[in-house]
Coordinates of C-alpha atoms in Angstrom, one line a residue:
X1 CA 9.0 -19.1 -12.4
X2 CA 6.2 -16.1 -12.8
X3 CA 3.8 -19.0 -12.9
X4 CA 5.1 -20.4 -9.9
X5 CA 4.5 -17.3 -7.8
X6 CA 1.4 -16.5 -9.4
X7 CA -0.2 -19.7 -8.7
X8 CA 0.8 -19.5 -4.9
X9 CA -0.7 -16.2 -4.7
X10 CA -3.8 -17.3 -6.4
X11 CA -4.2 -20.3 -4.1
X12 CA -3.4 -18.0 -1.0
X13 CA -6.5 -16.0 -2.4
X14 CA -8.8 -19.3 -2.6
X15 CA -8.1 -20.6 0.8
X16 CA -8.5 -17.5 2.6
X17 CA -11.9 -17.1 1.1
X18 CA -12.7 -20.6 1.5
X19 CA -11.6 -20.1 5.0
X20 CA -14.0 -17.3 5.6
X21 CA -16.4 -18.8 3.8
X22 CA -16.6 -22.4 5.5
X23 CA -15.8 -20.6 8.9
X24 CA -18.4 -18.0 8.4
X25 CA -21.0 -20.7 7.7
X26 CA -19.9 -23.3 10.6
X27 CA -20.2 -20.3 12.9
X28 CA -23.8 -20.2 12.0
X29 CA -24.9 -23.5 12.1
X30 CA -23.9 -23.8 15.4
X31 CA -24.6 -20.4 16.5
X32 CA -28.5 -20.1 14.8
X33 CA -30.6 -22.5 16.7
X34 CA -28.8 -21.2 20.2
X35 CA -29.6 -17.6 19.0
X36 CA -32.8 -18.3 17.3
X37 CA -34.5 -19.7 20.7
X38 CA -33.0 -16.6 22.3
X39 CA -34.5 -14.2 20.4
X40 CA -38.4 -17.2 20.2
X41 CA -37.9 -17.0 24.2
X42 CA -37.5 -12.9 24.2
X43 CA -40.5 -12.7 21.8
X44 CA -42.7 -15.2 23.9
X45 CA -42.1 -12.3 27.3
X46 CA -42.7 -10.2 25.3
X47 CA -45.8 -10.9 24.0
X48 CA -46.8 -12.1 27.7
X49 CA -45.9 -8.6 29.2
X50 CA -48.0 -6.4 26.3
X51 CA -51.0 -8.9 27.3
X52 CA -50.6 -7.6 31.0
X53 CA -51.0 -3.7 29.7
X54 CA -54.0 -4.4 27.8
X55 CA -57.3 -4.6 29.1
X56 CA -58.3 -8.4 28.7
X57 CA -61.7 -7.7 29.6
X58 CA -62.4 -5.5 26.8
X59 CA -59.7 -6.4 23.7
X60 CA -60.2 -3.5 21.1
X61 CA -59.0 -3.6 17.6
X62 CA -55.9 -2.2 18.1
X63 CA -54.9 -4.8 21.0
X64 CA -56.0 -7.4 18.0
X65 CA -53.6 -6.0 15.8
X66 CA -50.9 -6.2 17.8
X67 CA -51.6 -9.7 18.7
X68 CA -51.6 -10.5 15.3
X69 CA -48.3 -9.0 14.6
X70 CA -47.0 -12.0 17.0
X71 CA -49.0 -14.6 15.3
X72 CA -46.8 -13.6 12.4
X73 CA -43.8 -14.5 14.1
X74 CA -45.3 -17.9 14.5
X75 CA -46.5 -17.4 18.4
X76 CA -49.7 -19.2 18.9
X77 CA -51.7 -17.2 21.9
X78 CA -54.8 -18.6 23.6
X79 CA -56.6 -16.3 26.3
X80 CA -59.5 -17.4 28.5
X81 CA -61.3 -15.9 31.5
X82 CA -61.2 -18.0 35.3
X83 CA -64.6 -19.7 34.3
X84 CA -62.4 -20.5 31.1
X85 CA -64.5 -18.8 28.5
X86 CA -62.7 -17.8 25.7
X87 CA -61.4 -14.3 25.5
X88 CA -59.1 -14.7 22.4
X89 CA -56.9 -17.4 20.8
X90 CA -55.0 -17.3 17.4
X91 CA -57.8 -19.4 15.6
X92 CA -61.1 -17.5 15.5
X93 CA -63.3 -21.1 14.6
X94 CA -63.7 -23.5 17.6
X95 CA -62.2 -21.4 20.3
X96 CA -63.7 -23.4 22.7
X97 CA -62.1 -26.3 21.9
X98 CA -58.6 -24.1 21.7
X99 CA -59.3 -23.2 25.2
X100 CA -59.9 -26.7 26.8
X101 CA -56.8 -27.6 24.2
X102 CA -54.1 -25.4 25.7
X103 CA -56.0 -24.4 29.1
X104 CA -58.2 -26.5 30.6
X105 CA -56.3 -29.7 29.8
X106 CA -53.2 -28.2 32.0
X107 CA -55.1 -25.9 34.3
X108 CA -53.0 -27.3 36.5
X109 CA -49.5 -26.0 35.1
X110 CA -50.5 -22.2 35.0
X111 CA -48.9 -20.0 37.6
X112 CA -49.1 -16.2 38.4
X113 CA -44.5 -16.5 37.9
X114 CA -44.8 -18.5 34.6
X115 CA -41.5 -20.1 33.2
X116 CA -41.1 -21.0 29.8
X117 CA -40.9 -25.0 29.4
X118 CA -40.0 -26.5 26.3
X119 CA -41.5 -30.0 25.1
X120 CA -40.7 -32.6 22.2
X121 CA -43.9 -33.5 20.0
X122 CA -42.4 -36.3 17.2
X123 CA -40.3 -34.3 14.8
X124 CA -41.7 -30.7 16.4
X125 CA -40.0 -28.9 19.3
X126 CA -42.6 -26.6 21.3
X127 CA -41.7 -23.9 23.2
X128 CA -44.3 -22.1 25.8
X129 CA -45.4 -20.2 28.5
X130 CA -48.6 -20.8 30.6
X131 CA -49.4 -17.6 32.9
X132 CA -52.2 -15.9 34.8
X133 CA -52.4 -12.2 34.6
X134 CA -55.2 -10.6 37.3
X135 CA -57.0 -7.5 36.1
X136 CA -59.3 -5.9 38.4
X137 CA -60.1 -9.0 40.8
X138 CA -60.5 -11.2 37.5
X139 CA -58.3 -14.0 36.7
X140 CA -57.2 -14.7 33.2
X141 CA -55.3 -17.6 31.5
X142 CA -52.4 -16.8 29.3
X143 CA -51.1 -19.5 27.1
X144 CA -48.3 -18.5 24.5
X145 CA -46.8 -21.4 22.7
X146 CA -44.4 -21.5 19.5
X147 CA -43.9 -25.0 17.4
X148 CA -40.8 -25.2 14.6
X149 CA -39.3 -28.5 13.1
X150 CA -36.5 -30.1 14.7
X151 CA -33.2 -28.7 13.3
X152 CA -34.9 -26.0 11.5
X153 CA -32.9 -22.9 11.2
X154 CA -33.7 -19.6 10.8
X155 CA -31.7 -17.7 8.3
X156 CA -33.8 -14.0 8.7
X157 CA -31.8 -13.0 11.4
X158 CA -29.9 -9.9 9.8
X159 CA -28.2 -9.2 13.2
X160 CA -26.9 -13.1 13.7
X161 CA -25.6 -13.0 10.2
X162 CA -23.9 -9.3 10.5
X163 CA -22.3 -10.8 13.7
X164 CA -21.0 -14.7 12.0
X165 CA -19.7 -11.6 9.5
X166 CA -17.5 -9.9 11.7
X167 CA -16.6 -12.9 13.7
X168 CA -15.3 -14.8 10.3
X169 CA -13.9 -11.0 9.4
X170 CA -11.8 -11.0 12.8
X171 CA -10.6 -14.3 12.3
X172 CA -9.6 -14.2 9.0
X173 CA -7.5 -11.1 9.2
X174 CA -4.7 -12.0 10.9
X175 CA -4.4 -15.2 9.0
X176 CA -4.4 -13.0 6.0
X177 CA -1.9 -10.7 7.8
X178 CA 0.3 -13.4 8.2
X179 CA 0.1 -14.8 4.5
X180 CA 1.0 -11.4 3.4
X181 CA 3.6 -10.6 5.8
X182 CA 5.2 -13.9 4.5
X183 CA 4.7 -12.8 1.2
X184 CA 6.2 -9.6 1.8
X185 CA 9.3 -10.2 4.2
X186 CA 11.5 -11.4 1.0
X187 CA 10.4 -8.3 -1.0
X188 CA 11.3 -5.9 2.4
X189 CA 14.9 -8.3 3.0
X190 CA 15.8 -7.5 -0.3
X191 CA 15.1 -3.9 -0.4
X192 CA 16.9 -3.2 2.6
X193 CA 20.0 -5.0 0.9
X194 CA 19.6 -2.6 -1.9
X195 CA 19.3 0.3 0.3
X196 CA 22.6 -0.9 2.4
X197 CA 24.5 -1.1 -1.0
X198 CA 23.8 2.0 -2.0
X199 CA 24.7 3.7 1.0
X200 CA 28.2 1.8 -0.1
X201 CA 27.8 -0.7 2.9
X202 CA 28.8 -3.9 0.8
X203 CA 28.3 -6.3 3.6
X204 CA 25.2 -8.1 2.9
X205 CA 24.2 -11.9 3.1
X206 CA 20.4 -12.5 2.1
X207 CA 18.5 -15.6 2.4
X208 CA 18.7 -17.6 -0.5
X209 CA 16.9 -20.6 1.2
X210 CA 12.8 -19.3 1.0
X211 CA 10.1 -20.0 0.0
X212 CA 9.8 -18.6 -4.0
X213 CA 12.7 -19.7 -5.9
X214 CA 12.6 -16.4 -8.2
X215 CA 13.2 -14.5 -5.2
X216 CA 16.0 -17.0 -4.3
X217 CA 17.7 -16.8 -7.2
X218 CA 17.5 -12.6 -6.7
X219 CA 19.2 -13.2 -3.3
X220 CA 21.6 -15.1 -4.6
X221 CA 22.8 -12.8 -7.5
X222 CA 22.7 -9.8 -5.2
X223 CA 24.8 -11.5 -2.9
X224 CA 27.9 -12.5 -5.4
X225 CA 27.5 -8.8 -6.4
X226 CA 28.2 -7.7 -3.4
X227 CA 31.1 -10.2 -2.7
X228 CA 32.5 -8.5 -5.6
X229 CA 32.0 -5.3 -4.6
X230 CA 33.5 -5.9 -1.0
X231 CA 36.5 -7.6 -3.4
X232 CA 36.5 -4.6 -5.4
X233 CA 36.6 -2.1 -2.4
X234 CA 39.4 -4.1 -1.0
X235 CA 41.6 -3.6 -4.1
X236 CA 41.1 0.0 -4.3
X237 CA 44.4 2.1 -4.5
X238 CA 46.8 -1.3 -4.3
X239 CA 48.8 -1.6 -7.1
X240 CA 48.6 -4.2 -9.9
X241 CA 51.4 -6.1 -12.1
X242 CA 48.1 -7.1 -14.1
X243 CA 46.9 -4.3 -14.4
X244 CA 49.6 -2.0 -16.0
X245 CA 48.0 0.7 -18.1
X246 CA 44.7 -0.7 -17.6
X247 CA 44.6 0.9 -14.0
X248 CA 42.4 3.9 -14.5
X249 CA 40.0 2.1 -16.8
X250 CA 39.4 -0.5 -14.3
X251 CA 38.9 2.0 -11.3
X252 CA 36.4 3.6 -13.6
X253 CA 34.5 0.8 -14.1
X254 CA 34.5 -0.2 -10.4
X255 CA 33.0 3.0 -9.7
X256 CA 30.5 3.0 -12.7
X257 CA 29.2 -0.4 -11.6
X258 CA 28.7 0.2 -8.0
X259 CA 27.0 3.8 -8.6
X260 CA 25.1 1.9 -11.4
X261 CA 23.8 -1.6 -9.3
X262 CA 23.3 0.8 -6.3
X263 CA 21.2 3.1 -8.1
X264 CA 19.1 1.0 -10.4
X265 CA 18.0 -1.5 -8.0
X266 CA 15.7 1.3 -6.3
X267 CA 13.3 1.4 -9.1
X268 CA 11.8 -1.8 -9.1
X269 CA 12.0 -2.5 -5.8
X270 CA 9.8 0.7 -5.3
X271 CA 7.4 -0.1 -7.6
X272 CA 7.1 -3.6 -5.6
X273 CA 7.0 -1.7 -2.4
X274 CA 4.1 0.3 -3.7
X275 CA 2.3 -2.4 -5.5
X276 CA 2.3 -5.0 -2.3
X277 CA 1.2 -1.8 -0.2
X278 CA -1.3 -1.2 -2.5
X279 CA -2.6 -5.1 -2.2
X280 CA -2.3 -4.8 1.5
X281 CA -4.6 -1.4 1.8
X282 CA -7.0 -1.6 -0.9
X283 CA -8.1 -5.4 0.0
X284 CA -10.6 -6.3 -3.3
X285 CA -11.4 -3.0 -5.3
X286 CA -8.1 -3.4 -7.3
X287 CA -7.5 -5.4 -9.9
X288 CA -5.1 -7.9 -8.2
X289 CA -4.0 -10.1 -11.0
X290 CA -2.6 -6.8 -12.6
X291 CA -0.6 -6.3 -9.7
X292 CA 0.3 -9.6 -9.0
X293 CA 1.8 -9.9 -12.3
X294 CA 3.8 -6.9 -11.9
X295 CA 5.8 -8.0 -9.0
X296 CA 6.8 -11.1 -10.9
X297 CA 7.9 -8.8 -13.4
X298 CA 9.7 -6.9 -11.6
X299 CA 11.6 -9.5 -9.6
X300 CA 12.4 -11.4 -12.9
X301 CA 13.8 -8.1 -14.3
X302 CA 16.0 -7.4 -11.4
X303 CA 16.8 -10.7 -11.1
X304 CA 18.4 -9.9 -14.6
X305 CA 19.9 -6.4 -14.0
X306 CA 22.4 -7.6 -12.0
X307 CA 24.5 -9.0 -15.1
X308 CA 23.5 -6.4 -17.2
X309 CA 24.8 -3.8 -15.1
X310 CA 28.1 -5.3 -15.0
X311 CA 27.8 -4.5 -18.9
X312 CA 27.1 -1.1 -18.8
X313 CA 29.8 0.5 -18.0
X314 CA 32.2 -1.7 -20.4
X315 CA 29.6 -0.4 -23.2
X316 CA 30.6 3.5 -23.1
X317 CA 34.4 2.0 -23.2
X318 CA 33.7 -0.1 -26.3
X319 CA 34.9 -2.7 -24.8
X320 CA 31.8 -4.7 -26.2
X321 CA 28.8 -3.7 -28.5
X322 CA 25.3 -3.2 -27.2
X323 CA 22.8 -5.4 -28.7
X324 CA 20.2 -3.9 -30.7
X325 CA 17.2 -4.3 -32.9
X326 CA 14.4 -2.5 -34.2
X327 CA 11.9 -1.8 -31.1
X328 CA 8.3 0.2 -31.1
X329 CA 9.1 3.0 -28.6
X330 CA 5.1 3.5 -28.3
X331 CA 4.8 -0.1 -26.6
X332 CA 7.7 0.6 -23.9
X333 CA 6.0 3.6 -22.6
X334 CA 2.8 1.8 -22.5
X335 CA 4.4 -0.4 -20.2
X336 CA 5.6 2.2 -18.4
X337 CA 2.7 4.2 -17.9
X338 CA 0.6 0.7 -16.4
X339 CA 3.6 0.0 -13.8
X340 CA 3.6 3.3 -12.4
X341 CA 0.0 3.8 -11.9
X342 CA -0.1 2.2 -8.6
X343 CA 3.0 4.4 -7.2
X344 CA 1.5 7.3 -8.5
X345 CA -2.0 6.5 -7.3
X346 CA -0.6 5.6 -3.6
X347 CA 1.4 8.8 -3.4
X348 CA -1.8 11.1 -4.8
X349 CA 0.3 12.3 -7.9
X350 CA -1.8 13.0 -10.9
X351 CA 0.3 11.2 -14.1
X352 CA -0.5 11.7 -17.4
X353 CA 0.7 10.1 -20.1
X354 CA 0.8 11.5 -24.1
X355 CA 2.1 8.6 -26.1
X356 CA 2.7 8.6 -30.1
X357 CA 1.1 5.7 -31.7
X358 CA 3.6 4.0 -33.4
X359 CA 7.2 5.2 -32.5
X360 CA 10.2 2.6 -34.2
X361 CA 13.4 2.8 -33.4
X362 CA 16.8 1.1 -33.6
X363 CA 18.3 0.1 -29.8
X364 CA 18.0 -1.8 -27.2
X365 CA 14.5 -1.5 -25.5
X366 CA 16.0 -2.4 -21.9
X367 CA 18.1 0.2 -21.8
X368 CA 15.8 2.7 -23.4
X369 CA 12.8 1.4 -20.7
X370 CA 15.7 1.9 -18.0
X371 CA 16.4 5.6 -19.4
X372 CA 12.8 6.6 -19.2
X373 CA 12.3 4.8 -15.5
X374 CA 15.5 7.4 -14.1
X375 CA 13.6 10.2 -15.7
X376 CA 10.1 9.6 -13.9
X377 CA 11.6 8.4 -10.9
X378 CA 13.9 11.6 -10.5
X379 CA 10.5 13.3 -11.4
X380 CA 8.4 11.3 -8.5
X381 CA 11.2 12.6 -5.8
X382 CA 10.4 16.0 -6.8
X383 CA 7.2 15.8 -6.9
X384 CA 4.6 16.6 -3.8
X385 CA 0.9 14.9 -3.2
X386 CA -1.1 16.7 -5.1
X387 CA 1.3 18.1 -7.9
X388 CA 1.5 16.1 -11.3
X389 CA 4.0 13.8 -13.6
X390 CA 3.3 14.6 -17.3
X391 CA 5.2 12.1 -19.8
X392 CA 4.8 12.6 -23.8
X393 CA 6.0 10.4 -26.5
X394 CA 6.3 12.2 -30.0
X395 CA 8.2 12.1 -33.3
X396 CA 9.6 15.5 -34.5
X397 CA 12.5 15.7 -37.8
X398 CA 13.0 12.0 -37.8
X399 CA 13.9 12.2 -34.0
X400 CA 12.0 10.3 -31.2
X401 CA 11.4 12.4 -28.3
X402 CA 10.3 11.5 -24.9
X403 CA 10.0 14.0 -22.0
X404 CA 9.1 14.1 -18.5
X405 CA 7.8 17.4 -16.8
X406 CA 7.0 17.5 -13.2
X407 CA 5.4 20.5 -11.2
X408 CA 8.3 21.3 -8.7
X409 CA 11.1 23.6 -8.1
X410 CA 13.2 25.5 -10.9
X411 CA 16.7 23.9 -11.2
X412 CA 19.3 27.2 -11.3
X413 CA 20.7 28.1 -14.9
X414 CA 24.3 27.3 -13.2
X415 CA 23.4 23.9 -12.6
X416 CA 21.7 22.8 -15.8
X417 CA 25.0 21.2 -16.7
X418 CA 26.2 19.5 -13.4
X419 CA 23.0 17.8 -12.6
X420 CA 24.2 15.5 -15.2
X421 CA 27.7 14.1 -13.3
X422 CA 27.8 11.3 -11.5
X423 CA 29.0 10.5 -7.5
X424 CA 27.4 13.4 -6.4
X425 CA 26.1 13.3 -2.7
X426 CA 23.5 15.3 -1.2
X427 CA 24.9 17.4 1.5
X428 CA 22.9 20.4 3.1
X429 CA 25.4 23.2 3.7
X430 CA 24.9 25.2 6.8
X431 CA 24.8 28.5 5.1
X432 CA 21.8 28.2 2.7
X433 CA 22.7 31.4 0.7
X434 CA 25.3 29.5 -0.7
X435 CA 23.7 26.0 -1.4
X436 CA 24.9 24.8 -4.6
X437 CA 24.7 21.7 -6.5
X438 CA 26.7 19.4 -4.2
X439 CA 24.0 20.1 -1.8
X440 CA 21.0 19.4 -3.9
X441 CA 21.7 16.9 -6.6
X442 CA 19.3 14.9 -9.0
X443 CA 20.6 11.3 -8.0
X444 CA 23.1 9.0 -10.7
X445 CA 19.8 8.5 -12.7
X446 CA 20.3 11.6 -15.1
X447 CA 23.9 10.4 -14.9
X448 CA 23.1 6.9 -16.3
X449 CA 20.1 8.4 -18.7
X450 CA 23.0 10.5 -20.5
X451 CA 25.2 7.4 -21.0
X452 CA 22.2 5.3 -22.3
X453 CA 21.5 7.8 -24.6
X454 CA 24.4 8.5 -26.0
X455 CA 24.8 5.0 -26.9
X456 CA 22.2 5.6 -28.8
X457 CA 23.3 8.1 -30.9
X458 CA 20.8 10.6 -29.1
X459 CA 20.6 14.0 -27.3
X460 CA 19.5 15.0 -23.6
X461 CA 18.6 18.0 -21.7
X462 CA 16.3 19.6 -19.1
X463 CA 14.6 22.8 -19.5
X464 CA 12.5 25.0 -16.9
X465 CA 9.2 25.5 -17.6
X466 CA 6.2 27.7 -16.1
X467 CA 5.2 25.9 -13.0
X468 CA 8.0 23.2 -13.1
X469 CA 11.1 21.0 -14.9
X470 CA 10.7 18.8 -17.7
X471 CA 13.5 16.5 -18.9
X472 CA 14.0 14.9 -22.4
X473 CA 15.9 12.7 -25.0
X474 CA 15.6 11.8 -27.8
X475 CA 17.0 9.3 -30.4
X476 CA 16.9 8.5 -34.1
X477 CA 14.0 7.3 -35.5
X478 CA 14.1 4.4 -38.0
X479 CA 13.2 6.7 -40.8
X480 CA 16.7 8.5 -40.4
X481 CA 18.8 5.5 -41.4
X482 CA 20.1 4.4 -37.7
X483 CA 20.3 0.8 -38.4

């Protein structure tokens, strides 16, 4: 399925530059010739109107020079007086035979209101302009005359091809506007389901008919979760032969897995916001594979937390074991540290990340990964642009700790054990003298970081520092016998 995507993105990449590319170049080839005899016929009056400033009688050296700056832009230029002596032409040997050439032999097409007239000659077009300039009572002939191959074109036009640039540029950004708005609408349909579920609005129906079947299959799990959720919501506070005893357990549960799904869907879906904003803004001076690949990750993995969340909450009831092996530490936050460089980058937050080398432990590297994601998230909504995100990894006493410090405000002594409950809403009192806790909580993610840890066999806490908060936990190390 990651391939599936990946490949689609890759061949969005290639036709988009092939389509810039091929457009670009038929612009050209039928724009050049049209634009190269506009700027030949500009040249030509040109070089006809600087021949009426100079003196023809007397050419100096400096008239000669610029004369032969035309002859380098392939204009041939023949000048004679009335009794058609020569007066200058490009070729210095026979210019008598020039003159009769270009003069004499079509005295009779001169003019003093020239027009440009353009001939065939075999497999040669020629363009040219046969004048008569008078200079005090004297009559000179002017003939100016350029020769290229048929279908020749001119590719030193650094004007034309700036403007084929632009054009191709103009035309291709809306068509890659709409491949990435079709890329994106799934991600943005699904984030706003996520956002209505947490705000305890269980009434959503995604698409589950487009065009990646990964994000289909998402839809599709995020939908019976919230079918169970509407179900569950329903049942609240009616009473249950079934249920008996049981009751208060299951209530509990209900409430762990909707706070739980509600919560943890946020932080891959931000990362994927970020990442496909990042793609969008910072066109090719990213590393796109690297960020392609992370959305597929990201949508796999959600596309997975759904279930896993229902098991959450039945895991601190020991109503079933959590699986667990023996997992480097060191190569989760590695992970880590890549997938948030984009969300830190776009949002101008300076992260830095201390990792231990090799850091073993016994668990279950999902749930660990999803502990340390609540802590930098919680740490990103407290952090302004500018400030930074500092994350260490570290073995101390046979213990594993990892801690997350963000520059930010102090969190009052009184609160240091309540920012740690769960289904606690933000709600600005009016007096702010006596704003407490219920009116600026952390989120469910130190809620759901304490539960993971303790399933663990580990410890948790948050401690103020200088300039800021830094939150930790830590678990056993391998080398204390937790197996």
């Amino acid at each position: 399925m990651k391939g599936k995507i990946r490949r689609k993105l890759m061949w969005m990449q290639l036709s988009i530059l092939a389509a810039v590319i091929g457009g670009g170049a038929l612009i050209y080839y039928l724009a050049a010739p049209f634009y190269h005899s506009f700027q030949r016929n500009q040249l030509i009056w040109e070089a006809y109107h600087t021949l009426n400033e100079m003196d023809l009688d007397m050419l100096e050296y400096s008239d000669e020079s610029t004369l032969w700056q035309y002859e380098e832009q392939n204009l041939r230029i023949t000048i004679s007086n009335e009794e058609f002596y020569p007066v200058y032409t490009t070729w210095s040997e026979n210019m008598e035979h020039q003159v009769y050439r270009h003069i004499v032999r079509n005295v009779d097409e001169f003019s003093m209101t020239p027009q440009l007239v353009s001939s065939q000659s075999g497999q040669f077009s020629i363009v040219k302009l046969m004048g008569m300039l008078e200079q005090n009572g004297e009559t000179f002939y002017v003939s100016i005359r350029v020769k290229k191959a048929s279908g020749e074109l001119v590719f030193r036009n650094t004007e034309l091809v700036l403007a084929v640039f632009l054009m191709a540029l103009a035309i291709s950004l809306p068509i890659l506007y709409i491949y990435f708005r079709r890329l994106t609408k799934p991600f943005e349909e699904i984030l706003e389901g996520a956002n209505r579920i947490a705000r305890r609005d269980f009434y959503v129906n995604l698409n589950e008919d487009g065009v990646y079947r990964e994000l289909n299959s998402l839809a599709k799990n995020i939908n019976w979760m919230a079918a169970q959720l509407q179900n569950m919501e329903k049942q609240k506070g009616e009473p249950s032969a079934e249920m008996g005893s049981n009751k208060e357990l299951l209530e509990n549960i209900r409430k762990d897995v909707v706070a739980d799904i509600s919560h943890e869907l946020k932080t891959p879906l931000a990362i994927i916001s970020s990442q496909v904003e990042m793609l969008q803004c910072m066109d090719d001076k990213i590393d796109r594979s690297y960020y392609y690949s992370s959305i597929v990750e990201e949508v796999s993995r959600m596309s997975d937390m759904v279930g896993e969340l229902m098991d959450l909450s039945l895991l601190e009831q020991k109503l079933q074991e959590m699986e667990k092996c023996q997992i480097n530490l060191t190569d989760i936050m590695e992970y880590i540290r890549l997938k948030y460089q984009a969300l830190f980058r776009q949002n101008h937050i300076k992260g830095e990340f201390s990792l231990e080398t090799k850091c073993c432990v016994w668990g279950n590297a999902h749930y660990l990964e999803q502990a340390v994601d609540n802590y930098i998230m919680n740490a990103f909504s407290h952090t302004a642009q500018g400030n930074g995100i500092r994350v260490r990894l570290y073995q101390e006493d046979g213990w594993a700790h990892v801690s997350v410090y963000n520059q930010g405000d102090h969190i009052p002594t009184s609160d240091m054990k309540k920012i740690w409950q769960g289904y606690v809403v933000q709600r600005p009192k009016q007096d702010a003298e006596e704003e407490t806790l219920e009116q600026k909580h952390m989120g469910m993610g130190l809620y759901l970081v304490r539960r993971i840890v303790r399933l663990h066999q580990g410890e948790c806490g948050v401690d103020n520092r200088e300039k800021g908060v830094e939150f930790w936990f830590k678990v056993p190390c391998m080398d204390s016998g937790q197996e």
